[in-house]
């Protein structure tokens, strides 16, 4: 039998959305905030020679700069005030999450609930400032080392670049938090989503242009379309898939009343790590090529040039290491974000247990056993989703924005946002049913 929430969800229609005034305000706020972000990606960094920088970027577009440019919605290509994007905040969040599983004091903060979460968030902001400052300074020095990229090199340019880029990152962090609290969806994810989505029309136009000029055959374009649809279907299926562990609660007596034992489920996602493994793997593999490009390939020994050439997009060595790194980070990041021991302790504290499994350490071992097995499936899924489009990109020359990582982010964020919208609509309809029942009860009382 369907639950009450499922019954409400099946009854949702356009009239329910029309009556959801709070939801519409949240949607308008989200759209306005994302519009501000998109405008900021077109405001250039002061002190640059735009023509010289555009030419230099084209030479590095296949490296890590191209990947960051995709996540930043084209801001790196234009070296806008949002060129750093939200990546320093994401990196700081991952570092803090890693430290919470290593440093006892941070681990205790994590267990303190809302108050501890606020302190951890503050540490994440400090980390964002530190990483953003280092990255912005590195960008300023790198720009000065280029020939004719900076109009007036010197400390004034470096300081102004650090202040501008760091301010852009901190503003995006604040904007993402505002979207999360006052809008719809996860603000940080939506900022990344909007950056990638903004590049999709250009990528599609370039793909169609390749088809019109004969560089891509009609059959190949249809193959790319079918593969893209298939990858999206796989992403939707796996991202919604869960392994549910049955949890039982024993009978309990309150006063003279005996309450029956309850049952629930502990949902374990097949892809607990999300898109982080693909991003980390791409960044690490593209880093040597980008560093070599800035240093000048002519200054490198032959063996280093050969290795860097083998780590380019589409090369067999790149594909092998890409898959291995995705698999490694899938297990690594899952171990960071999900702690079976803490879950088992919480179940034991509230009287819950898995049938046939002793509470405590045995429950933690069983959860870890199940989580390891489904993480294998999740890692294989991530490798498939990222490698298959990567192969097509290498052989056909279609833009990077149509790759597996970008599709994974776009589809995942869309699913999460739609789920939140549906949750607001269900809450709206549920409140309406409560008001109707109260009115009926009042009339009967009269």
XYZ file of C-alpha atoms in Angstrom:
446
model
C 0.000 0.000 0.000
C 1.275 3.449 -0.896
C 2.316 5.729 1.911
C 0.590 9.012 2.642
C 3.451 10.952 1.034
C 3.247 8.844 -2.126
C -0.510 9.370 -2.321
C -0.049 13.114 -1.975
C 2.673 13.097 -4.633
C 0.394 11.276 -7.072
C -2.267 13.963 -6.618
C 0.061 16.885 -7.418
C -1.059 19.002 -10.372
C -0.689 22.484 -11.814
C -3.294 23.943 -9.462
C -1.201 22.802 -6.496
C 1.803 24.651 -7.930
C -0.314 27.759 -8.622
C -1.317 27.913 -4.953
C 2.234 27.402 -3.650
C 3.153 31.064 -3.156
C 6.189 30.310 -0.977
C 7.547 27.902 -3.595
C 7.159 30.483 -6.371
C 9.028 33.074 -4.287
C 11.825 30.586 -3.726
C 12.019 29.800 -7.442
C 12.159 33.484 -8.410
C 14.869 34.104 -5.807
C 16.907 31.169 -7.140
C 16.621 32.389 -10.728
C 17.578 35.953 -9.732
C 20.621 34.716 -7.792
C 21.796 32.557 -10.705
C 21.328 35.523 -13.046
C 23.622 37.603 -10.819
C 26.189 34.812 -11.000
C 25.982 34.645 -14.802
C 26.442 38.411 -15.069
C 29.544 38.212 -12.888
C 31.173 35.677 -15.241
C 31.273 38.428 -17.905
C 32.974 41.145 -15.781
C 36.692 40.969 -16.709
C 39.581 41.151 -14.282
C 41.195 44.631 -14.381
C 44.692 45.057 -15.774
C 44.630 42.292 -18.422
C 45.243 42.401 -22.157
C 42.076 40.568 -23.322
C 43.341 39.697 -26.808
C 46.647 38.265 -25.576
C 44.911 36.322 -22.801
C 42.317 34.857 -25.200
C 45.120 33.608 -27.441
C 47.015 32.116 -24.477
C 43.873 30.409 -23.147
C 43.193 28.723 -26.480
C 46.566 27.027 -26.185
C 45.645 25.634 -22.729
C 41.940 24.914 -23.294
C 42.559 21.172 -23.428
C 44.161 21.077 -19.981
C 42.912 21.689 -16.494
C 41.978 25.265 -17.422
C 39.364 23.890 -19.819
C 37.911 21.751 -17.043
C 37.788 24.659 -14.590
C 36.358 26.878 -17.315
C 33.498 24.416 -17.762
C 32.725 24.442 -14.030
C 33.053 28.250 -13.879
C 30.639 28.839 -16.743
C 33.246 30.373 -19.059
C 34.647 32.757 -16.428
C 38.186 31.331 -16.788
C 38.103 31.809 -20.554
C 37.258 35.476 -20.001
C 39.302 35.722 -16.750
C 36.310 37.268 -15.045
C 35.947 38.194 -11.385
C 34.363 34.764 -10.795
C 37.227 32.896 -12.486
C 38.068 30.976 -9.293
C 34.438 29.949 -9.090
C 33.302 27.895 -6.148
C 36.137 25.331 -6.398
C 38.145 26.690 -3.387
C 35.044 26.220 -1.208
C 34.522 22.671 -2.491
C 38.191 21.839 -1.891
C 38.044 23.307 1.629
C 34.869 21.342 2.373
C 36.498 18.083 1.302
C 39.641 18.822 3.343
C 37.553 19.622 6.448
C 35.476 16.467 5.951
C 38.681 14.448 5.724
C 40.043 16.063 8.882
C 36.850 15.320 10.830
C 37.574 11.614 10.425
C 41.221 12.054 11.529
C 41.254 14.847 14.137
C 39.402 13.830 17.371
C 38.346 17.400 18.261
C 36.692 17.912 14.862
C 35.073 14.488 15.122
C 33.556 15.494 18.469
C 32.275 18.739 16.910
C 30.566 16.720 14.199
C 28.698 14.751 16.864
C 27.452 17.885 18.661
C 24.647 18.459 16.154
C 23.696 21.875 14.841
C 26.122 23.837 17.008
C 29.049 21.685 15.979
C 28.026 21.923 12.316
C 28.152 25.734 12.527
C 31.702 25.627 13.893
C 32.776 23.195 11.142
C 31.194 25.473 8.527
C 33.180 28.380 9.929
C 36.403 26.369 9.616
C 35.400 25.605 6.019
C 35.062 29.333 5.316
C 38.517 29.979 6.781
C 39.902 27.217 4.583
C 38.177 28.767 1.562
C 39.856 32.108 2.249
C 43.266 30.435 2.584
C 42.945 28.288 -0.557
C 41.367 31.128 -2.542
C 44.205 33.490 -1.598
C 46.876 30.982 -2.621
C 45.168 30.159 -5.895
C 44.497 33.812 -6.737
C 48.119 34.736 -6.048
C 49.266 31.824 -8.199
C 47.018 33.041 -11.022
C 48.388 36.582 -10.762
C 51.996 35.330 -10.930
C 51.129 33.011 -13.810
C 49.516 35.851 -15.736
C 52.553 38.064 -15.202
C 54.849 35.329 -16.515
C 52.948 35.303 -19.806
C 54.117 37.511 -22.630
C 51.998 40.663 -22.826
C 49.105 39.290 -20.752
C 49.288 41.993 -18.054
C 49.259 45.662 -18.955
C 51.144 46.836 -15.849
C 52.879 43.960 -13.955
C 53.823 44.435 -10.345
C 52.588 44.123 -6.786
C 49.606 46.375 -7.403
C 48.327 43.968 -10.067
C 48.976 40.952 -7.814
C 47.181 42.451 -4.814
C 44.234 43.680 -6.882
C 43.951 40.270 -8.562
C 43.980 38.428 -5.218
C 41.366 40.782 -3.727
C 39.139 40.588 -6.816
C 39.241 36.824 -7.334
C 38.986 36.023 -3.611
C 36.083 38.468 -3.279
C 34.359 36.751 -6.191
C 34.735 33.333 -4.566
C 33.497 34.553 -1.170
C 30.524 36.239 -2.844
C 29.646 32.985 -4.638
C 29.941 31.073 -1.366
C 27.546 33.546 0.275
C 25.243 33.426 -2.748
C 25.149 29.632 -2.614
C 24.223 29.697 1.072
C 21.436 32.191 0.338
C 20.046 29.964 -2.421
C 20.094 26.972 -0.072
C 18.248 28.814 2.716
C 15.918 31.113 0.735
C 15.666 29.375 -2.635
C 15.281 25.855 -4.027
C 17.986 23.207 -4.102
C 21.598 23.150 -2.963
C 23.054 26.564 -3.806
C 26.639 25.416 -4.444
C 25.470 22.606 -6.731
C 23.136 24.952 -8.623
C 25.962 27.453 -9.228
C 28.097 24.686 -10.768
C 25.043 23.416 -12.666
C 24.288 26.836 -14.149
C 27.914 27.235 -15.239
C 27.867 23.935 -17.108
C 24.373 24.469 -18.488
C 25.427 27.866 -19.854
C 28.062 26.140 -21.980
C 25.750 23.443 -23.360
C 24.114 25.599 -26.099
C 27.550 26.612 -27.406
C 28.718 23.003 -27.284
C 25.624 21.841 -29.181
C 26.089 24.615 -31.753
C 29.727 23.592 -32.283
C 28.668 19.958 -32.664
C 26.040 20.889 -35.259
C 28.622 23.035 -37.029
C 30.965 20.043 -37.219
C 28.101 18.071 -38.723
C 27.260 20.756 -41.287
C 30.885 21.016 -42.441
C 31.188 17.247 -42.824
C 33.635 16.764 -39.949
C 30.988 14.614 -38.236
C 28.826 12.254 -40.261
C 25.084 12.026 -39.687
C 25.438 8.455 -38.424
C 28.108 9.506 -35.938
C 26.004 12.414 -34.670
C 23.048 10.058 -34.180
C 25.365 7.670 -32.319
C 26.504 10.499 -30.048
C 22.861 11.452 -29.413
C 21.880 7.859 -28.578
C 24.891 7.466 -26.272
C 24.070 10.751 -24.504
C 20.450 9.665 -23.954
C 21.616 6.263 -22.737
C 24.132 7.804 -20.315
C 21.452 10.144 -18.950
C 19.088 7.181 -18.438
C 21.820 5.260 -16.587
C 22.595 8.292 -14.391
C 18.912 8.747 -13.488
C 18.515 5.053 -12.657
C 21.655 4.714 -10.524
C 21.350 8.071 -8.728
C 17.862 7.097 -7.559
C 18.850 3.527 -6.676
C 19.242 2.569 -3.024
C 20.091 -0.489 -0.985
C 17.700 -0.407 1.959
C 18.650 -2.177 5.169
C 15.679 -3.201 7.323
C 15.772 -1.623 10.795
C 13.522 -2.888 13.597
C 12.691 -1.263 16.904
C 11.535 -3.415 19.855
C 8.257 -3.080 21.737
C 8.316 -0.442 24.435
C 6.083 0.377 27.393
C 5.165 3.961 28.303
C 3.226 4.027 31.567
C 0.500 1.401 31.323
C 0.473 1.387 27.520
C 2.448 -1.052 25.365
C 3.570 0.220 21.961
C 4.262 -2.206 19.123
C 7.740 -2.341 17.621
C 8.288 -0.187 14.558
C 10.232 -0.869 11.382
C 12.127 1.491 9.068
C 14.908 1.378 6.493
C 18.477 2.621 6.340
C 18.962 3.791 2.722
C 22.432 3.376 1.216
C 22.978 5.054 -2.163
C 24.810 3.111 -4.847
C 26.847 6.224 -5.623
C 27.551 7.708 -2.221
C 30.567 9.691 -3.456
C 28.578 11.609 -6.084
C 30.558 13.441 -8.771
C 33.624 14.183 -6.602
C 35.697 11.172 -7.866
C 35.326 12.252 -11.503
C 36.310 15.863 -10.715
C 39.352 14.865 -8.656
C 40.514 12.295 -11.219
C 40.247 14.780 -14.104
C 42.037 17.513 -12.159
C 44.969 15.287 -11.182
C 45.459 13.906 -14.699
C 45.280 17.295 -16.418
C 47.548 19.041 -13.903
C 50.913 17.838 -15.405
C 49.934 18.911 -18.926
C 48.807 22.329 -17.720
C 51.981 22.895 -15.677
C 54.106 21.854 -18.664
C 52.200 24.240 -20.912
C 52.960 27.173 -18.611
C 56.604 26.134 -18.230
C 57.073 25.584 -21.959
C 57.255 22.100 -23.443
C 60.536 22.890 -25.213
C 62.305 23.107 -21.830
C 61.280 19.601 -20.746
C 63.278 16.382 -21.238
C 62.094 13.886 -23.845
C 60.769 11.344 -21.341
C 58.617 13.998 -19.601
C 57.204 15.180 -22.936
C 56.327 11.580 -23.845
C 54.510 10.988 -20.541
C 52.599 14.267 -20.779
C 51.564 13.459 -24.355
C 50.299 10.059 -23.151
C 48.162 11.761 -20.482
C 46.218 13.884 -22.974
C 42.465 13.459 -23.453
C 41.589 10.269 -25.326
C 44.988 8.579 -24.986
C 44.950 4.955 -23.707
C 47.165 5.786 -20.704
C 44.846 8.671 -19.787
C 41.814 6.359 -19.931
C 43.475 3.716 -17.749
C 44.581 6.150 -15.057
C 41.249 8.005 -15.290
C 39.325 4.825 -14.507
C 41.707 3.789 -11.721
C 41.568 7.206 -10.042
C 37.762 7.309 -10.253
C 37.605 3.903 -8.570
C 40.067 4.965 -5.865
C 38.301 8.240 -5.068
C 34.909 6.476 -5.042
C 36.007 4.341 -2.099
C 38.091 7.107 -0.507
C 35.361 9.741 -0.491
C 32.650 7.251 0.541
C 34.765 6.359 3.570
C 34.929 10.063 4.438
C 31.243 10.956 4.135
C 29.763 7.761 5.621
C 30.941 6.225 8.891
C 29.370 2.782 9.577
C 30.493 2.863 13.224
C 28.665 6.148 13.927
C 25.552 4.823 12.183
C 25.638 1.617 14.225
C 26.092 3.594 17.465
C 23.103 5.821 16.627
C 20.945 2.790 15.911
C 21.972 1.192 19.202
C 21.317 4.426 21.092
C 17.738 4.587 19.768
C 17.080 0.880 20.261
C 17.166 -0.024 16.556
C 18.805 -3.147 15.153
C 19.186 -5.063 11.899
C 17.387 -8.437 12.129
C 19.904 -11.226 12.665
C 22.784 -8.837 13.395
C 23.973 -8.059 16.913
C 23.838 -4.301 17.744
C 27.098 -2.409 18.036
C 30.316 -3.577 16.413
C 28.715 -6.419 14.441
C 26.184 -3.986 12.963
C 28.992 -1.608 11.936
C 30.835 -4.489 10.246
C 27.691 -5.570 8.406
C 26.924 -2.010 7.195
C 30.548 -1.630 6.072
C 30.316 -4.976 4.233
C 27.155 -3.938 2.375
C 28.485 -0.437 1.686
C 31.718 -1.839 0.210
C 29.802 -4.102 -2.154
C 27.484 -1.379 -3.448
C 30.416 1.060 -3.732
C 32.004 -1.391 -6.188
C 28.863 -1.071 -8.324
C 28.895 2.719 -7.894
C 32.557 2.929 -8.930
C 31.935 0.807 -12.038
C 28.983 3.044 -12.893
C 31.079 6.221 -12.535
C 33.884 4.761 -14.652
C 31.402 3.770 -17.371
C 29.614 7.138 -17.358
C 32.887 9.094 -17.570
C 34.971 6.866 -19.877
C 32.365 6.273 -22.603
C 31.714 9.983 -23.395
C 35.456 10.666 -23.004
C 36.145 8.110 -25.749
C 33.590 9.730 -28.050
C 35.050 13.198 -27.359
C 38.545 11.968 -28.261
C 37.444 10.284 -31.493
C 34.919 12.820 -32.738
C 36.163 16.157 -31.367
C 32.835 17.103 -29.741
C 33.148 19.772 -27.003
C 34.124 18.926 -23.421
C 30.815 20.334 -22.125
C 29.074 17.220 -23.467
C 31.346 14.896 -21.473
C 30.359 12.385 -18.820
C 31.327 14.560 -15.830
C 29.199 17.478 -17.028
C 26.219 15.210 -17.792
C 26.570 13.591 -14.374
C 26.505 16.968 -12.602
C 23.612 18.355 -14.666
C 21.396 15.284 -14.247
C 22.192 14.792 -10.534
C 21.501 18.421 -9.626
C 18.309 18.393 -11.701
C 17.048 15.290 -9.881
C 17.819 16.788 -6.460
C 16.160 20.120 -7.323
C 13.045 18.470 -8.730
C 12.815 16.320 -5.595
C 12.948 19.461 -3.421
C 10.277 21.156 -5.524
C 8.072 18.099 -5.180
C 8.705 18.091 -1.428
C 7.511 21.710 -1.166
C 4.396 20.879 -3.201
C 3.617 17.882 -1.000
C 4.023 20.034 2.120
C 1.735 22.665 0.564
C -0.945 20.099 -0.225
C -0.586 18.472 3.187
C -1.099 21.829 4.916
C -4.181 22.384 2.764
C -5.640 19.043 3.829
C -5.006 19.862 7.492
C -6.787 23.236 7.142
C -9.766 21.556 5.458
C -10.018 18.944 8.209
C -9.914 21.663 10.894
C -12.674 23.614 9.133
C -14.836 20.494 8.933
C -14.198 19.747 12.591
C -15.208 23.320 13.503
C -18.432 23.073 11.542
C -19.347 19.782 13.197
C -18.659 21.300 16.631
C -21.184 24.022 15.892
